[in-house]
């Protein structure tokens, strides 16, 4: 009788151990599935943010071209070039989010770094040329309205990209979020220059603000190519 009891006890202990192991496996699977579902939600949000940025800047190139030509504004023409760079950066992130791997991320970061470099070079050349020639653009209501709205939109998108990139631990999305932030800062700088030129005749305000953004862009280039990720 005692042997039977011991045998039953061992069998019950073994069964309980197997049950606990199976339950742990199912719990781990549930957690994995939950984590993967959350990650896919974040990835979809990243795509949505990039497509919104892409669409806005495509429209912006057309609007800025019209405004720049009518006002003969170098600043507005330059902001159109910045929008083109932002389109390229958004395309890089969409490409990177479509795949996986550290090599893909590093390549994506380098491409964004090239975009930052082009932006810094452009701003440096444009600001210096405008200051040296004393070029005075005309008043542009369309340019003022578009840059004001664009600054607000870019700041919202940059915040969303920073949060989503941090949640995904995706350096490419976070870096491109800083590109979007620069786009918003540049819109604000162009807006300030247009307002000061229109209201007070201070034509040099915009190129002066451009130098500040040159410093910020070059700092990002240094972080991308020489920092640790």
Tab-separated table of N, CA and C in Angstrom, residues 35-128:
chain	number	residue	atom	x	y	z
A	35	UNK	N	4.117	41.037	-27.424
A	35	UNK	CA	5.217	41.934	-27.773
A	35	UNK	C	5.283	42.159	-29.280
A	36	UNK	N	5.093	41.078	-30.048
A	36	UNK	CA	5.151	41.202	-31.499
A	36	UNK	C	3.992	42.038	-32.027
A	37	UNK	N	2.810	41.866	-31.420
A	37	UNK	CA	1.658	42.672	-31.839
A	37	UNK	C	1.895	44.152	-31.544
A	38	UNK	N	2.469	44.434	-30.363
A	38	UNK	CA	2.770	45.825	-30.011
A	38	UNK	C	3.817	46.408	-30.957
A	39	UNK	N	4.803	45.584	-31.309
A	39	UNK	CA	5.841	46.060	-32.225
A	39	UNK	C	5.248	46.363	-33.603
A	40	UNK	N	4.385	45.496	-34.089
A	40	UNK	CA	3.767	45.724	-35.398
A	40	UNK	C	2.916	46.991	-35.394
A	41	UNK	N	2.258	47.259	-34.262
A	41	UNK	CA	1.482	48.495	-34.138
A	41	UNK	C	2.386	49.717	-34.233
A	42	UNK	N	3.542	49.648	-33.571
A	42	UNK	CA	4.499	50.746	-33.614
A	42	UNK	C	5.082	50.922	-35.017
A	43	UNK	N	5.350	49.799	-35.687
A	43	UNK	CA	5.883	49.875	-37.052
A	43	UNK	C	4.875	50.546	-37.980
A	44	UNK	N	3.592	50.165	-37.838
A	44	UNK	CA	2.552	50.793	-38.661
A	44	UNK	C	2.457	52.287	-38.370
A	45	UNK	N	2.627	52.661	-37.097
A	45	UNK	CA	2.611	54.071	-36.746
A	45	UNK	C	3.798	54.800	-37.383
A	46	UNK	N	4.962	54.141	-37.385
A	46	UNK	CA	6.136	54.725	-38.031
A	46	UNK	C	5.910	54.953	-39.519
A	47	UNK	N	5.311	53.962	-40.181
A	47	UNK	CA	4.977	54.117	-41.602
A	47	UNK	C	4.026	55.289	-41.806
A	48	UNK	N	2.999	55.382	-40.961
A	48	UNK	CA	2.005	56.460	-41.101
A	48	UNK	C	2.658	57.831	-40.952
A	49	UNK	N	3.565	57.963	-39.976
A	49	UNK	CA	4.256	59.237	-39.764
A	49	UNK	C	5.117	59.604	-40.970
A	50	UNK	N	5.806	58.614	-41.531
A	50	UNK	CA	6.670	58.893	-42.671
A	50	UNK	C	5.865	59.218	-43.930
A	51	UNK	N	4.766	58.502	-44.145
A	51	UNK	CA	3.933	58.799	-45.313
A	51	UNK	C	3.286	60.186	-45.187
A	52	UNK	N	2.921	60.568	-43.955
A	52	UNK	CA	2.366	61.908	-43.744
A	52	UNK	C	3.422	62.975	-44.053
A	53	UNK	N	4.646	62.741	-43.594
A	53	UNK	CA	5.745	63.670	-43.875
A	53	UNK	C	6.015	63.749	-45.372
A	54	UNK	N	6.031	62.591	-46.009
A	54	UNK	CA	6.293	62.528	-47.446
A	54	UNK	C	5.243	63.311	-48.235
A	55	UNK	N	3.975	63.046	-47.914
A	55	UNK	CA	2.895	63.730	-48.626
A	55	UNK	C	2.912	65.231	-48.420
A	56	UNK	N	3.164	65.662	-47.181
A	56	UNK	CA	3.187	67.095	-46.881
A	56	UNK	C	4.288	67.806	-47.668
A	57	UNK	N	5.457	67.183	-47.724
A	57	UNK	CA	6.580	67.828	-48.402
A	57	UNK	C	6.440	67.809	-49.926
A	58	UNK	N	5.778	66.798	-50.466
A	58	UNK	CA	5.515	66.792	-51.909
A	58	UNK	C	4.619	67.978	-52.273
A	59	UNK	N	3.567	68.188	-51.478
A	59	UNK	CA	2.694	69.341	-51.698
A	59	UNK	C	3.477	70.637	-51.469
A	60	UNK	N	4.340	70.618	-50.443
A	60	UNK	CA	5.103	71.812	-50.090
A	60	UNK	C	6.024	72.287	-51.193
A	61	UNK	N	6.616	71.364	-51.934
A	61	UNK	CA	7.514	71.763	-53.023
A	61	UNK	C	6.767	72.612	-54.042
A	62	UNK	N	5.538	72.214	-54.370
A	62	UNK	CA	4.734	72.966	-55.335
A	62	UNK	C	4.373	74.344	-54.778
A	63	UNK	N	3.881	74.375	-53.534
A	63	UNK	CA	3.485	75.634	-52.908
A	63	UNK	C	4.673	76.579	-52.799
A	64	UNK	N	5.809	76.057	-52.349
A	64	UNK	CA	6.991	76.898	-52.155
A	64	UNK	C	7.550	77.405	-53.484
A	65	UNK	N	7.445	76.595	-54.529
A	65	UNK	CA	7.915	77.052	-55.846
A	65	UNK	C	7.111	78.254	-56.308
A	66	UNK	N	5.786	78.175	-56.141
A	66	UNK	CA	4.922	79.298	-56.529
A	66	UNK	C	5.244	80.533	-55.694
A	67	UNK	N	5.370	80.348	-54.372
A	67	UNK	CA	5.640	81.473	-53.473
A	67	UNK	C	7.016	82.079	-53.733
A	68	UNK	N	8.016	81.237	-53.969
A	68	UNK	CA	9.382	81.726	-54.189
A	68	UNK	C	9.486	82.539	-55.477
A	69	UNK	N	8.822	82.058	-56.529
A	69	UNK	CA	8.880	82.770	-57.808
A	69	UNK	C	8.173	84.121	-57.712
A	70	UNK	N	6.986	84.136	-57.078
A	70	UNK	CA	6.227	85.385	-56.992
A	70	UNK	C	6.900	86.415	-56.105
A	71	UNK	N	7.568	85.940	-55.047
A	71	UNK	CA	8.223	86.870	-54.113
A	71	UNK	C	9.709	87.059	-54.411
A	72	UNK	N	10.234	86.302	-55.362
A	72	UNK	CA	11.672	86.330	-55.653
A	72	UNK	C	12.474	86.099	-54.370
A	73	UNK	N	12.019	85.083	-53.619
A	73	UNK	CA	12.590	84.817	-52.305
A	73	UNK	C	13.566	83.651	-52.357
A	74	UNK	N	14.821	83.922	-52.032
A	74	UNK	CA	15.830	82.871	-51.954
A	74	UNK	C	15.530	81.949	-50.776
A	75	UNK	N	15.034	82.518	-49.682
A	75	UNK	CA	14.740	81.720	-48.498
A	75	UNK	C	13.656	80.683	-48.777
A	76	UNK	N	12.599	81.082	-49.469
A	76	UNK	CA	11.517	80.152	-49.791
A	76	UNK	C	11.993	79.086	-50.775
A	77	UNK	N	12.828	79.493	-51.735
A	77	UNK	CA	13.382	78.515	-52.663
A	77	UNK	C	14.249	77.500	-51.918
A	78	UNK	N	15.006	77.996	-50.961
A	78	UNK	CA	15.840	77.104	-50.155
A	78	UNK	C	15.021	76.170	-49.298
A	79	UNK	N	13.931	76.671	-48.765
A	79	UNK	CA	13.063	75.819	-47.952
A	79	UNK	C	12.447	74.714	-48.816
A	80	UNK	N	12.219	75.017	-50.088
A	80	UNK	CA	11.751	73.981	-51.003
A	80	UNK	C	12.784	72.880	-51.160
A	81	UNK	N	14.075	73.254	-51.216
A	81	UNK	CA	15.143	72.258	-51.287
A	81	UNK	C	15.185	71.421	-50.020
A	82	UNK	N	14.974	72.064	-48.881
A	82	UNK	CA	14.918	71.328	-47.617
A	82	UNK	C	13.779	70.307	-47.652
A	83	UNK	N	12.649	70.690	-48.234
A	83	UNK	CA	11.534	69.753	-48.350
A	83	UNK	C	11.918	68.558	-49.209
A	84	UNK	N	12.716	68.797	-50.241
A	84	UNK	CA	13.185	67.711	-51.098
A	84	UNK	C	14.085	66.761	-50.314
A	85	UNK	N	14.961	67.305	-49.477
A	85	UNK	CA	15.826	66.481	-48.639
A	85	UNK	C	14.988	65.675	-47.648
A	86	UNK	N	13.951	66.291	-47.099
A	86	UNK	CA	13.068	65.595	-46.172
A	86	UNK	C	12.340	64.447	-46.866
A	87	UNK	N	11.964	64.642	-48.127
A	87	UNK	CA	11.340	63.561	-48.893
A	87	UNK	C	12.305	62.380	-49.016
A	88	UNK	N	13.564	62.693	-49.300
A	88	UNK	CA	14.572	61.640	-49.398
A	88	UNK	C	14.761	60.906	-48.078
A	89	UNK	N	14.783	61.644	-46.965
A	89	UNK	CA	14.966	61.029	-45.652
A	89	UNK	C	13.778	60.139	-45.300
A	90	UNK	N	12.570	60.591	-45.590
A	90	UNK	CA	11.376	59.788	-45.312
A	90	UNK	C	11.377	58.509	-46.134
A	91	UNK	N	11.826	58.620	-47.387
A	91	UNK	CA	11.910	57.436	-48.244
A	91	UNK	C	12.894	56.423	-47.676
A	92	UNK	N	14.005	56.908	-47.126
A	92	UNK	CA	14.996	56.027	-46.508
A	92	UNK	C	14.383	55.270	-45.331
A	93	UNK	N	13.628	55.965	-44.481
A	93	UNK	CA	13.041	55.320	-43.310
A	93	UNK	C	11.984	54.299	-43.724
A	94	UNK	N	11.171	54.628	-44.719
A	94	UNK	CA	10.172	53.670	-45.213
A	94	UNK	C	10.867	52.416	-45.726
A	95	UNK	N	11.972	52.610	-46.433
A	95	UNK	CA	12.763	51.467	-46.913
A	95	UNK	C	13.325	50.668	-45.744
A	96	UNK	N	13.824	51.347	-44.718
A	96	UNK	CA	14.432	50.653	-43.585
A	96	UNK	C	13.394	49.903	-42.754
A	97	UNK	N	12.218	50.495	-42.561
A	97	UNK	CA	11.173	49.842	-41.784
A	97	UNK	C	10.618	48.601	-42.487
A	98	UNK	N	10.838	48.526	-43.790
A	98	UNK	CA	10.339	47.381	-44.553
A	98	UNK	C	11.225	46.153	-44.388
A	99	UNK	N	12.386	46.292	-43.764
A	99	UNK	CA	13.297	45.177	-43.573
A	99	UNK	C	13.866	45.173	-42.169
A	100	UNK	N	14.811	44.283	-41.945
A	100	UNK	CA	15.423	44.165	-40.629
A	100	UNK	C	16.938	44.019	-40.793
A	101	UNK	N	17.631	44.107	-39.661
A	101	UNK	CA	19.073	43.884	-39.680
A	101	UNK	C	19.851	45.145	-39.390
A	102	UNK	N	20.975	44.966	-38.688
A	102	UNK	CA	21.804	46.106	-38.324
A	102	UNK	C	22.452	46.747	-39.547
A	103	UNK	N	22.817	45.942	-40.546
A	103	UNK	CA	23.428	46.514	-41.755
A	103	UNK	C	22.453	47.455	-42.454
A	104	UNK	N	21.186	47.066	-42.498
A	104	UNK	CA	20.166	47.911	-43.132
A	104	UNK	C	20.011	49.217	-42.361
A	105	UNK	N	20.047	49.131	-41.014
A	105	UNK	CA	19.937	50.330	-40.188
A	105	UNK	C	21.134	51.248	-40.377
A	106	UNK	N	22.334	50.665	-40.416
A	106	UNK	CA	23.533	51.494	-40.593
A	106	UNK	C	23.511	52.190	-41.949
A	107	UNK	N	23.095	51.463	-42.974
A	107	UNK	CA	23.027	52.065	-44.304
A	107	UNK	C	21.995	53.191	-44.322
A	108	UNK	N	20.854	52.954	-43.655
A	108	UNK	CA	19.824	53.987	-43.580
A	108	UNK	C	20.315	55.228	-42.858
A	109	UNK	N	21.058	55.028	-41.772
A	109	UNK	CA	21.598	56.169	-41.028
A	109	UNK	C	22.582	56.969	-41.879
A	110	UNK	N	23.410	56.268	-42.644
A	110	UNK	CA	24.373	56.978	-43.501
A	110	UNK	C	23.656	57.818	-44.543
A	111	UNK	N	22.601	57.282	-45.121
A	111	UNK	CA	21.853	58.036	-46.127
A	111	UNK	C	21.231	59.288	-45.517
A	112	UNK	N	20.701	59.162	-44.295
A	112	UNK	CA	20.146	60.334	-43.618
A	112	UNK	C	21.264	61.329	-43.292
A	113	UNK	N	22.435	60.798	-42.919
A	113	UNK	CA	23.583	61.672	-42.661
A	113	UNK	C	23.977	62.468	-43.890
A	114	UNK	N	23.898	61.848	-45.061
A	114	UNK	CA	24.175	62.563	-46.314
A	114	UNK	C	23.155	63.681	-46.510
A	115	UNK	N	21.879	63.394	-46.173
A	115	UNK	CA	20.849	64.424	-46.271
A	115	UNK	C	21.137	65.604	-45.365
A	116	UNK	N	21.565	65.335	-44.128
A	116	UNK	CA	21.950	66.403	-43.207
A	116	UNK	C	23.115	67.218	-43.770
A	117	UNK	N	24.079	66.535	-44.368
A	117	UNK	CA	25.244	67.219	-44.927
A	117	UNK	C	24.827	68.164	-46.049
A	118	UNK	N	23.975	67.664	-46.950
A	118	UNK	CA	23.484	68.500	-48.050
A	118	UNK	C	22.729	69.719	-47.528
A	119	UNK	N	21.922	69.494	-46.486
A	119	UNK	CA	21.164	70.593	-45.901
A	119	UNK	C	22.095	71.649	-45.301
A	120	UNK	N	23.130	71.193	-44.572
A	120	UNK	CA	24.074	72.133	-43.951
A	120	UNK	C	24.827	72.924	-45.015
A	121	UNK	N	25.269	72.239	-46.076
A	121	UNK	CA	25.999	72.929	-47.149
A	121	UNK	C	25.100	73.957	-47.820
A	122	UNK	N	23.873	73.550	-48.110
A	122	UNK	CA	22.950	74.478	-48.766
A	122	UNK	C	22.711	75.718	-47.910
A	123	UNK	N	22.401	75.512	-46.611
A	123	UNK	CA	22.111	76.640	-45.727
A	123	UNK	C	23.311	77.572	-45.602
A	124	UNK	N	24.515	76.985	-45.529
A	124	UNK	CA	25.721	77.794	-45.408
A	124	UNK	C	25.914	78.660	-46.662
A	125	UNK	N	25.779	78.035	-47.837
A	125	UNK	CA	25.963	78.766	-49.089
A	125	UNK	C	24.880	79.820	-49.266
A	126	UNK	N	23.614	79.424	-49.026
A	126	UNK	CA	22.514	80.366	-49.230
A	126	UNK	C	22.607	81.559	-48.289
A	127	UNK	N	22.841	81.292	-46.993
A	127	UNK	CA	22.895	82.379	-46.020
A	127	UNK	C	24.033	83.338	-46.324
A	128	UNK	N	25.201	82.776	-46.688
A	128	UNK	CA	26.350	83.622	-47.006
A	128	UNK	C	26.086	84.458	-48.257
